[in-house]
Tab-separated table of C-alpha atoms in Angstrom:
chain	number	residue	atom	x	y	z
A	1	MET	CA	-27.629	1.682	6.476
A	2	THR	CA	-24.807	4.323	6.935
A	3	PHE	CA	-20.992	3.898	5.539
A	4	LEU	CA	-19.981	3.317	8.942
A	5	GLU	CA	-22.539	0.840	9.770
A	6	GLU	CA	-21.755	-0.981	6.213
A	7	LEU	CA	-18.123	-1.398	7.529
A	8	LYS	CA	-19.136	-3.012	10.950
A	9	TRP	CA	-21.404	-5.656	9.626
A	10	ARG	CA	-18.686	-6.400	7.195
A	11	ASP	CA	-16.112	-6.804	9.815
A	12	LEU	CA	-13.984	-4.426	8.234
A	13	PHE	CA	-14.680	-1.760	11.621
A	14	ASN	CA	-11.617	-1.542	13.203
A	15	LYS	CA	-11.789	1.693	15.315
A	16	THR	CA	-12.020	5.466	15.355
A	17	THR	CA	-10.685	8.455	16.805
A	18	ASN	CA	-14.030	10.016	16.926
A	19	GLU	CA	-17.263	8.087	16.177
A	20	ASN	CA	-19.345	11.428	16.473
A	21	LYS	CA	-17.046	13.141	13.809
A	22	ILE	CA	-17.758	10.393	11.581
A	23	LYS	CA	-21.436	10.666	11.568
A	24	LEU	CA	-20.677	14.548	10.975
A	25	PHE	CA	-18.655	13.434	8.129
A	26	GLU	CA	-21.198	11.178	6.548
A	27	GLU	CA	-23.958	13.874	6.969
A	28	SER	CA	-21.963	16.702	5.117
A	29	ARG	CA	-20.887	14.324	2.188
A	30	GLY	CA	-17.330	14.700	3.123
A	31	THR	CA	-14.225	13.545	1.537
A	32	ALA	CA	-11.973	11.075	2.861
A	33	TYR	CA	-8.309	9.715	1.769
A	34	ILE	CA	-6.433	6.401	1.968
A	35	GLY	CA	-2.371	6.036	1.198
A	36	PHE	CA	-0.839	3.604	-1.244
A	37	ASP	CA	2.706	2.734	-0.722
A	38	PRO	CA	4.910	2.492	-4.007
A	39	SER	CA	7.056	0.199	-2.843
A	40	GLY	CA	6.337	-2.001	-5.660
A	41	ASP	CA	4.924	-1.412	-9.287
A	42	SER	CA	1.695	-3.477	-8.560
A	43	LEU	CA	-0.701	-3.302	-5.664
A	44	HIS	CA	-1.801	-6.867	-4.675
A	45	LEU	CA	-5.047	-8.478	-2.698
A	46	GLY	CA	-4.413	-6.880	0.515
A	47	ASN	CA	-4.359	-3.284	-1.164
A	48	TYR	CA	-7.515	-4.438	-3.061
A	49	ILE	CA	-9.558	-4.507	0.151
A	50	MET	CA	-8.623	-0.657	0.855
A	51	ILE	CA	-9.557	-0.017	-3.087
A	52	LEU	CA	-12.930	-1.121	-2.244
A	53	VAL	CA	-13.323	0.848	0.867
A	54	LEU	CA	-12.823	3.779	-1.555
A	55	ARG	CA	-15.656	2.507	-3.749
A	56	ARG	CA	-17.937	1.739	-0.630
A	57	LEU	CA	-17.630	5.306	0.030
A	58	GLN	CA	-18.996	6.410	-3.380
A	59	GLN	CA	-21.906	4.105	-2.404
A	60	PHE	CA	-22.920	6.115	0.157
A	61	GLY	CA	-22.400	9.371	-1.567
A	62	LEU	CA	-19.076	10.033	-0.147
A	63	LYS	CA	-16.044	11.339	-1.954
A	64	GLY	CA	-12.445	8.961	-1.618
A	65	ILE	CA	-9.157	10.322	-2.574
A	66	ALA	CA	-6.210	7.399	-3.293
A	67	VAL	CA	-2.766	9.266	-2.287
A	68	ILE	CA	0.406	7.534	-3.437
A	69	GLY	CA	3.388	8.060	-1.433
A	70	GLY	CA	5.786	9.500	-4.064
A	71	ALA	CA	7.460	11.524	-1.105
A	72	THR	CA	6.827	8.798	1.868
A	73	GLY	CA	7.895	5.986	-0.431
A	74	GLN	CA	11.290	7.009	-0.692
A	75	ILE	CA	11.741	7.000	3.267
A	76	GLY	CA	9.811	3.805	4.157
A	77	ASP	CA	7.156	3.213	6.378
A	78	PRO	CA	8.603	1.496	9.475
A	79	SER	CA	5.086	0.256	10.625
A	80	GLY	CA	5.084	-3.468	11.293
A	81	LYS	CA	8.526	-3.691	10.247
A	82	LYS	CA	11.636	-5.134	12.765
A	83	THR	CA	14.291	-3.398	10.864
A	84	GLU	CA	15.390	-0.760	8.583
A	85	ARG	CA	13.802	-1.032	4.886
A	86	ILE	CA	15.513	-1.257	1.964
A	87	MET	CA	15.418	2.520	0.496
A	88	LEU	CA	14.273	2.814	-2.872
A	89	ASP	CA	15.824	5.482	-5.114
A	90	ALA	CA	13.814	8.479	-6.482
A	91	PHE	CA	13.700	6.770	-10.123
A	92	LYS	CA	12.284	3.583	-8.906
A	93	THR	CA	9.583	5.035	-6.709
A	94	LYS	CA	8.357	7.222	-9.269
A	95	ALA	CA	8.273	4.297	-11.911
A	96	ASN	CA	6.363	2.543	-9.449
A	97	ALA	CA	3.993	5.368	-8.317
A	98	LEU	CA	2.932	5.658	-11.782
A	99	ALA	CA	2.295	2.051	-12.153
A	100	VAL	CA	0.096	2.312	-9.101
A	101	GLN	CA	-1.388	5.174	-10.010
A	102	LYS	CA	-2.825	3.336	-13.252
A	103	GLN	CA	-3.997	0.626	-11.341
A	104	LEU	CA	-6.079	3.173	-8.628
A	105	LYS	CA	-7.676	4.798	-11.980
A	106	LYS	CA	-8.585	1.634	-13.112
A	107	TYR	CA	-9.868	-0.347	-9.873
A	108	ALA	CA	-10.768	2.571	-7.236
A	109	LYS	CA	-11.851	5.385	-9.979
A	110	VAL	CA	-11.502	8.023	-7.595
A	111	GLU	CA	-8.924	11.312	-7.818
A	112	VAL	CA	-5.250	9.977	-7.424
A	113	PHE	CA	-2.884	12.541	-5.296
A	114	ASN	CA	0.719	12.012	-5.172
A	115	ASN	CA	2.197	13.405	-2.206
A	116	LEU	CA	5.332	14.291	-3.815
A	117	ASN	CA	3.376	17.105	-5.222
A	118	ILE	CA	3.434	18.578	-1.475
A	119	TYR	CA	7.219	17.928	-0.931
A	120	LYS	CA	9.144	18.472	-3.851
A	121	ASN	CA	9.793	22.208	-3.678
A	122	ILE	CA	9.467	22.531	-0.128
A	123	ASN	CA	12.345	24.075	2.049
A	124	VAL	CA	13.547	22.041	4.715
A	125	LEU	CA	13.902	24.636	7.160
A	126	ASN	CA	10.378	25.999	6.656
A	127	PHE	CA	9.167	22.409	7.117
A	128	LEU	CA	10.841	22.340	10.473
A	129	ARG	CA	9.663	25.442	11.647
A	130	THR	CA	6.233	24.733	10.679
A	131	SER	CA	5.418	21.124	10.677
A	132	GLY	CA	8.532	19.894	12.768
A	133	LYS	CA	7.397	22.504	15.603
A	134	LEU	CA	3.541	20.525	15.900
A	135	ILE	CA	4.599	17.462	17.222
A	136	ASN	CA	6.675	16.738	20.349
A	137	VAL	CA	9.514	14.094	20.473
A	138	ASN	CA	7.732	12.226	23.425
A	139	TYR	CA	4.802	11.959	21.870
A	140	LEU	CA	6.287	10.117	18.940
A	141	LEU	CA	8.184	7.978	21.313
A	142	GLU	CA	4.995	6.707	22.673
A	143	LYS	CA	3.930	5.469	19.288
A	144	GLU	CA	4.076	1.777	18.922
A	145	ILE	CA	5.645	2.078	15.279
A	146	ILE	CA	8.529	3.815	17.035
A	147	LYS	CA	8.693	2.233	20.548
A	148	SER	CA	8.719	-1.078	19.200
A	149	ARG	CA	11.911	-0.107	17.231
A	150	LEU	CA	14.141	1.607	19.707
A	151	ASP	CA	15.759	-1.342	20.761
A	152	SER	CA	16.861	-3.052	17.508
A	153	GLY	CA	17.262	0.597	16.154
A	154	ILE	CA	15.784	3.491	13.928
A	155	SER	CA	17.121	6.106	11.664
A	156	PHE	CA	16.112	9.367	12.006
A	157	THR	CA	14.684	8.969	8.449
A	158	GLU	CA	12.178	6.308	9.351
A	159	PHE	CA	11.712	8.450	12.558
A	160	SER	CA	10.431	11.214	10.450
A	161	TYR	CA	8.039	8.933	8.735
A	162	ASN	CA	5.059	9.678	11.253
A	163	ILE	CA	5.347	13.429	11.195
A	164	ILE	CA	5.616	13.527	7.217
A	165	GLN	CA	2.269	11.094	6.802
A	166	GLY	CA	0.843	13.418	9.562
A	167	ASN	CA	1.374	16.345	7.604
A	168	ASP	CA	-0.035	14.894	4.371
A	169	PHE	CA	-3.523	14.762	6.415
A	170	ALA	CA	-2.888	18.452	7.732
A	171	TRP	CA	-1.838	19.725	3.709
A	172	LEU	CA	-4.817	17.683	2.242
A	173	TYR	CA	-7.339	19.076	5.271
A	174	ARG	CA	-6.149	22.614	4.414
A	175	ASN	CA	-6.261	22.453	0.528
A	176	LYS	CA	-8.576	19.439	-0.825
A	177	ASN	CA	-11.209	19.596	2.563
A	178	VAL	CA	-10.075	15.953	3.226
A	179	THR	CA	-11.819	15.415	6.855
A	180	MET	CA	-11.000	11.765	7.229
A	181	GLN	CA	-8.162	9.314	6.794
A	182	LEU	CA	-8.771	5.446	6.516
A	183	GLY	CA	-6.034	3.014	6.470
A	184	GLY	CA	-5.100	-0.536	7.896
A	185	SER	CA	-5.189	-1.113	11.821
A	186	ASP	CA	-1.322	-0.586	11.370
A	187	GLN	CA	-1.294	2.565	10.506
A	188	TRP	CA	-3.572	3.992	13.887
A	189	GLY	CA	-0.057	5.979	14.665
A	190	ASN	CA	0.185	7.750	11.841
A	191	ILE	CA	-3.447	8.532	11.518
A	192	THR	CA	-3.690	10.261	14.773
A	193	THR	CA	-0.519	12.146	14.390
A	194	GLY	CA	-2.369	13.812	11.512
A	195	ILE	CA	-5.242	14.530	13.595
A	196	GLU	CA	-2.924	16.022	16.206
A	197	MET	CA	-1.320	18.145	13.582
A	198	ILE	CA	-4.684	19.692	12.586
A	199	ARG	CA	-5.720	20.292	16.122
A	200	LYS	CA	-2.904	22.442	16.881
A	201	LEU	CA	-3.594	24.027	13.620
A	202	TYR	CA	-7.125	24.498	13.704
A	203	GLY	CA	-7.809	23.791	17.098
A	204	ASP	CA	-10.450	21.067	19.198
A	205	ASP	CA	-13.325	22.321	16.667
A	206	ASN	CA	-11.863	20.730	13.887
A	207	LYS	CA	-13.590	18.357	11.527
A	208	ALA	CA	-11.047	15.968	11.110
A	209	CYS	CA	-11.322	12.253	11.972
A	210	GLY	CA	-9.601	8.502	11.422
A	211	LEU	CA	-10.767	5.316	10.731
A	212	THR	CA	-8.634	2.042	10.819
A	213	ILE	CA	-10.152	-0.824	8.588
A	214	ASN	CA	-9.061	-4.868	10.206
A	215	LEU	CA	-6.051	-6.620	8.462
A	216	LEU	CA	-7.424	-9.340	7.064
A	217	VAL	CA	-6.099	-12.622	8.609
A	218	LYS	CA	-7.054	-16.157	8.261
A	219	ASN	CA	-8.788	-18.262	10.818
A	220	ASP	CA	-5.463	-19.825	12.000
A	221	GLY	CA	-4.016	-16.257	12.544
A	222	SER	CA	-1.823	-15.887	9.404
A	223	LYS	CA	-1.623	-13.248	7.003
A	224	PHE	CA	-3.887	-13.115	4.100
A	225	GLY	CA	-3.325	-12.274	0.789
A	226	LYS	CA	-0.065	-14.719	0.393
A	227	SER	CA	0.451	-17.905	-1.426
A	228	GLU	CA	3.976	-20.226	-1.129
A	229	GLU	CA	5.154	-18.222	-3.793
A	230	GLY	CA	4.613	-14.661	-2.475
A	231	ALA	CA	2.051	-12.004	-2.612
A	232	ILE	CA	-1.146	-12.337	-4.716
A	233	TYR	CA	-0.698	-9.316	-7.380
A	234	LEU	CA	-3.118	-7.146	-9.105
A	235	ASP	CA	-0.770	-7.548	-12.061
A	236	LYS	CA	-0.684	-10.697	-13.942
A	237	LYS	CA	2.861	-10.425	-14.926
A	238	TYR	CA	3.389	-11.149	-11.566
A	239	THR	CA	0.475	-13.387	-10.564
A	240	SER	CA	-1.378	-15.052	-13.210
A	241	VAL	CA	-5.343	-14.680	-13.359
A	242	PHE	CA	-5.569	-18.520	-13.009
A	243	ALA	CA	-3.190	-18.456	-9.781
A	244	MET	CA	-5.264	-15.500	-8.335
A	245	TYR	CA	-8.733	-17.637	-9.073
A	246	GLN	CA	-6.980	-20.718	-7.658
A	247	PHE	CA	-5.642	-19.116	-4.542
A	248	LEU	CA	-9.662	-17.757	-3.738
A	249	TYR	CA	-11.282	-20.823	-4.909
A	250	ASN	CA	-8.965	-22.536	-2.447
A	251	GLN	CA	-9.875	-20.538	0.348
A	252	SER	CA	-10.967	-22.641	3.463
A	253	ASP	CA	-14.810	-23.004	4.572
A	254	ALA	CA	-13.652	-21.250	7.991
A	255	ASP	CA	-12.416	-18.013	6.234
A	256	VAL	CA	-15.015	-17.924	3.023
A	257	GLU	CA	-17.696	-16.091	4.544
A	258	LYS	CA	-15.519	-13.314	5.705
A	259	LEU	CA	-13.745	-13.119	2.383
A	260	LEU	CA	-16.933	-12.595	0.434
A	261	LYS	CA	-17.830	-9.794	3.173
A	262	TYR	CA	-14.235	-7.808	2.455
A	263	PHE	CA	-13.870	-8.669	-1.215
A	264	THR	CA	-17.387	-8.461	-2.708
A	265	PHE	CA	-20.730	-6.051	-3.023
A	266	LEU	CA	-22.966	-8.698	-1.937
A	267	ASN	CA	-25.099	-7.571	0.615
A	268	LYS	CA	-25.800	-9.376	3.811
A	269	ASP	CA	-28.927	-11.291	2.697
A	270	GLU	CA	-27.001	-12.297	-0.534
A	271	ILE	CA	-23.868	-13.913	1.640
A	272	GLN	CA	-26.450	-15.515	4.065
A	273	GLU	CA	-27.801	-17.477	1.135
A	274	ILE	CA	-24.600	-18.471	-0.048
A	275	MET	CA	-23.215	-19.548	3.065
A	276	ARG	CA	-26.632	-21.649	3.861
A	277	ILE	CA	-26.199	-23.322	0.408
A	278	GLN	CA	-22.503	-23.902	1.610
A	279	GLN	CA	-23.157	-25.515	4.706
A	280	GLU	CA	-25.916	-27.876	3.374
A	281	ALA	CA	-23.206	-29.147	0.486
A	282	PRO	CA	-19.977	-27.713	1.177
A	283	PHE	CA	-17.970	-30.275	-1.390
A	284	LYS	CA	-19.963	-28.092	-3.627
A	285	ARG	CA	-17.609	-25.004	-3.005
A	286	ILE	CA	-20.340	-22.814	-3.948
A	287	ALA	CA	-18.948	-19.790	-1.600
A	288	GLN	CA	-15.392	-20.317	-2.691
A	289	LYS	CA	-16.661	-20.363	-6.480
A	290	LYS	CA	-18.881	-17.072	-6.155
A	291	LEU	CA	-15.455	-15.340	-4.355
A	292	ALA	CA	-13.279	-16.403	-7.168
A	293	GLU	CA	-15.649	-15.281	-9.657
A	294	LEU	CA	-16.575	-11.983	-8.376
A	295	VAL	CA	-12.917	-11.016	-7.617
A	296	VAL	CA	-11.299	-12.114	-10.717
A	297	LEU	CA	-14.395	-10.439	-12.781
A	298	ASP	CA	-13.727	-7.229	-11.160
A	299	ILE	CA	-10.111	-7.222	-11.563
A	300	HIS	CA	-9.204	-9.192	-14.819
A	301	GLY	CA	-12.672	-9.189	-16.833
A	302	LYS	CA	-15.443	-11.711	-18.251
A	303	LYS	CA	-12.682	-13.033	-21.035
A	304	GLU	CA	-10.179	-13.969	-18.164
A	305	TYR	CA	-12.540	-15.260	-15.763
A	306	HIS	CA	-13.854	-17.510	-18.496
A	307	ARG	CA	-10.368	-18.569	-19.348
A	308	CYS	CA	-10.002	-19.604	-15.764
A	309	LEU	CA	-13.381	-21.777	-15.755
A	310	LYS	CA	-11.670	-23.656	-19.061
A	311	ILE	CA	-8.422	-24.262	-17.270
A	312	SER	CA	-9.838	-25.386	-14.080
A	313	ASP	CA	-12.360	-27.605	-16.264
A	314	ALA	CA	-9.112	-29.274	-18.014
A	315	LEU	CA	-7.219	-29.830	-14.919
A	316	PHE	CA	-10.149	-31.522	-13.309
A	317	LYS	CA	-10.792	-33.859	-16.171
A	318	GLY	CA	-7.207	-34.473	-16.625
A	319	SER	CA	-7.169	-33.133	-20.364
A	320	ILE	CA	-4.718	-30.519	-20.083
A	321	GLU	CA	-3.296	-31.625	-23.302
A	322	ALA	CA	-6.234	-29.603	-25.113
A	323	LEU	CA	-5.333	-26.537	-23.862
A	324	SER	CA	-3.070	-23.512	-25.749
A	325	THR	CA	0.394	-23.218	-24.557
A	326	ASP	CA	-0.254	-19.915	-22.516
A	327	GLU	CA	-3.368	-21.708	-20.999
A	328	LEU	CA	-0.858	-25.037	-19.840
A	329	TYR	CA	1.795	-22.465	-18.145
A	330	ASP	CA	-0.934	-20.756	-16.433
A	331	ALA	CA	-2.492	-24.303	-15.284
A	332	LEU	CA	0.872	-25.662	-13.813
A	333	SER	CA	1.924	-22.321	-12.271
A	334	SER	CA	0.701	-23.755	-9.261
A	335	THR	CA	1.970	-27.072	-9.432
A	336	PRO	CA	5.488	-28.147	-8.130
A	337	ILE	CA	7.943	-26.043	-10.087
A	338	THR	CA	11.635	-27.015	-10.778
A	339	GLN	CA	13.871	-24.347	-12.044
A	340	ALA	CA	16.433	-25.842	-14.339
A	341	SER	CA	19.923	-25.039	-14.292
A	342	ALA	CA	21.212	-26.769	-17.247
A	343	LEU	CA	20.292	-26.794	-21.108
A	344	LYS	CA	19.408	-30.163	-21.147
A	345	TYR	CA	19.224	-33.626	-18.983
A	346	ASN	CA	18.758	-37.370	-18.843
A	347	VAL	CA	15.122	-38.019	-18.058
A	348	ILE	CA	15.916	-40.174	-15.160
A	349	ASP	CA	17.971	-37.622	-13.258
A	350	LEU	CA	15.419	-34.889	-14.465
A	351	LEU	CA	12.350	-37.005	-12.681
A	352	VAL	CA	14.423	-37.295	-9.630
A	353	LEU	CA	15.750	-33.638	-9.899
A	354	ALA	CA	12.272	-32.310	-10.159
A	355	LYS	CA	11.032	-34.814	-7.150
A	356	VAL	CA	8.519	-36.740	-9.552
A	357	CYS	CA	10.407	-39.622	-8.369
A	358	SER	CA	12.320	-40.344	-5.088
A	359	SER	CA	14.752	-42.434	-6.704
A	360	LYS	CA	16.054	-43.380	-9.990
A	361	SER	CA	14.574	-47.086	-9.487
A	362	GLU	CA	11.295	-45.492	-9.166
A	363	ALA	CA	11.901	-43.510	-12.426
A	364	ARG	CA	12.778	-46.608	-14.217
A	365	LYS	CA	9.830	-48.528	-12.970
A	366	LEU	CA	7.304	-45.658	-14.074
A	367	ILE	CA	8.546	-45.212	-17.417
A	368	GLU	CA	8.480	-49.067	-18.234
A	369	SER	CA	4.802	-48.842	-17.369
A	370	ASN	CA	4.489	-45.759	-19.475
A	371	GLY	CA	3.751	-44.057	-16.380
A	372	ILE	CA	5.393	-40.657	-17.263
A	373	SER	CA	4.782	-38.350	-20.267
A	374	ILE	CA	6.570	-34.786	-20.867
A	375	ASN	CA	4.779	-32.488	-22.725
A	376	GLY	CA	2.254	-34.749	-23.865
A	377	LYS	CA	4.463	-37.624	-25.058
A	378	ILE	CA	5.390	-40.796	-22.931
A	379	ILE	CA	8.616	-41.559	-22.236
A	380	GLN	CA	9.787	-45.068	-23.444
A	381	HIS	CA	13.567	-45.228	-22.846
A	382	PHE	CA	15.419	-44.501	-20.045
A	383	ASP	CA	18.527	-42.619	-21.895
A	384	GLN	CA	16.089	-40.142	-23.304
A	385	ILE	CA	17.532	-36.560	-23.266
A	386	ILE	CA	15.326	-33.629	-22.363
A	387	SER	CA	16.285	-30.376	-23.289
A	388	GLN	CA	15.466	-26.480	-23.578
A	389	GLU	CA	15.247	-26.759	-27.177
A	390	GLU	CA	12.248	-29.135	-27.132
A	391	ALA	CA	10.486	-26.987	-24.302
A	392	LEU	CA	7.235	-25.288	-24.996
A	393	ASN	CA	7.938	-21.599	-26.358
A	394	LYS	CA	11.662	-22.664	-24.988
A	395	LYS	CA	10.120	-21.806	-21.572
A	396	PHE	CA	9.059	-24.601	-19.636
A	397	SER	CA	8.154	-28.345	-20.221
A	398	TYR	CA	5.267	-30.395	-17.824
A	399	ILE	CA	5.876	-33.745	-16.839
A	400	LYS	CA	2.567	-36.330	-15.983
A	401	LYS	CA	3.072	-38.694	-13.684
A	402	GLY	CA	0.271	-41.156	-13.779
A	403	LYS	CA	-3.232	-39.546	-14.598
A	404	LYS	CA	-3.460	-36.278	-12.690
A	405	ASN	CA	-0.258	-35.469	-11.129
A	406	TYR	CA	1.783	-32.505	-12.966
A	407	PHE	CA	5.145	-31.113	-12.345
A	408	LEU	CA	6.688	-27.805	-14.388
A	409	ILE	CA	9.965	-27.251	-15.647
A	410	ARG	CA	11.283	-23.670	-15.981
A	411	TRP	CA	14.193	-23.629	-18.297
């Protein structure tokens, strides 16, 4: 099986600029690159798909380079955006780029290159005379990423993004022998501009080609990688390991086969066998368990994975009091959360505020029947005060309603 065939059976392949050149790229053991935008200081599960594509290249003896947009990140990619991005200053972009570089070296295990190195000392007049001359304005106006913004408005800054990313490819082609650019399907316009610049510079016999990867969407058409609280980040300071585990474990039966193809290195026979077992006993969620296991093991390691199993088991059995304070917080981070705006509350008011109870009368009835506990202690008085001073680590309190309904209070 070739690299291209691998992408196709995994449903990753979207389209290519030239399939014959892709075959030539494989035969010559070429080098490809994928760009990563430092708009934040952590990558997320959507980026993780592209990280795995870099690793899949290595499986076939091909080389991948991860390019961080230290320069382009200061401009903002208009792709998929209806309005102008909020520009990041140079200091923030640099800090984000360093954090993303660290993640890429850890997870992708490839050379990481910052495109700021191309532009930091470049003369704007020279750039316009050399690179700017290669692309016609009419050519850019036909790009969907630009055409879609003409009515709502696009600044010259974002208008120029396409040329700068295209120039990245031309520079890498010339200086690092990179002959293929990979990107999400929304990057087609940027990739083809790079191909056009290389054609203008080196003629039709150049080796440059582009390949886009399908953006992952759920069976209902919604974008994958988002929870109700936002993106699922690789850095656990933004998304706890257990929250990532739960997100993957809770994927639908309709989506899980596709996710195993995208997010794991299981081969076709292994995935087919997992899905056969899944169809025989869907209630066991074998496929979801394997997906969560392999992704969490790869991103966070064995210790964190077993910690997720411990938390999951405690939640299932309704015995979370046995968890440590940190484990408790992770376990409850996916439950209903209320941000406290005061330092203390009457318990009745807190129960209504956190929507544990729909009314004060319901709250009183539950307290009378010993149906409410806070931080593991049964509430027995209507006038009890719940304060931040008594919170776990002075950070959070958890409310248990009945046997298995939990609510989190952040102080």
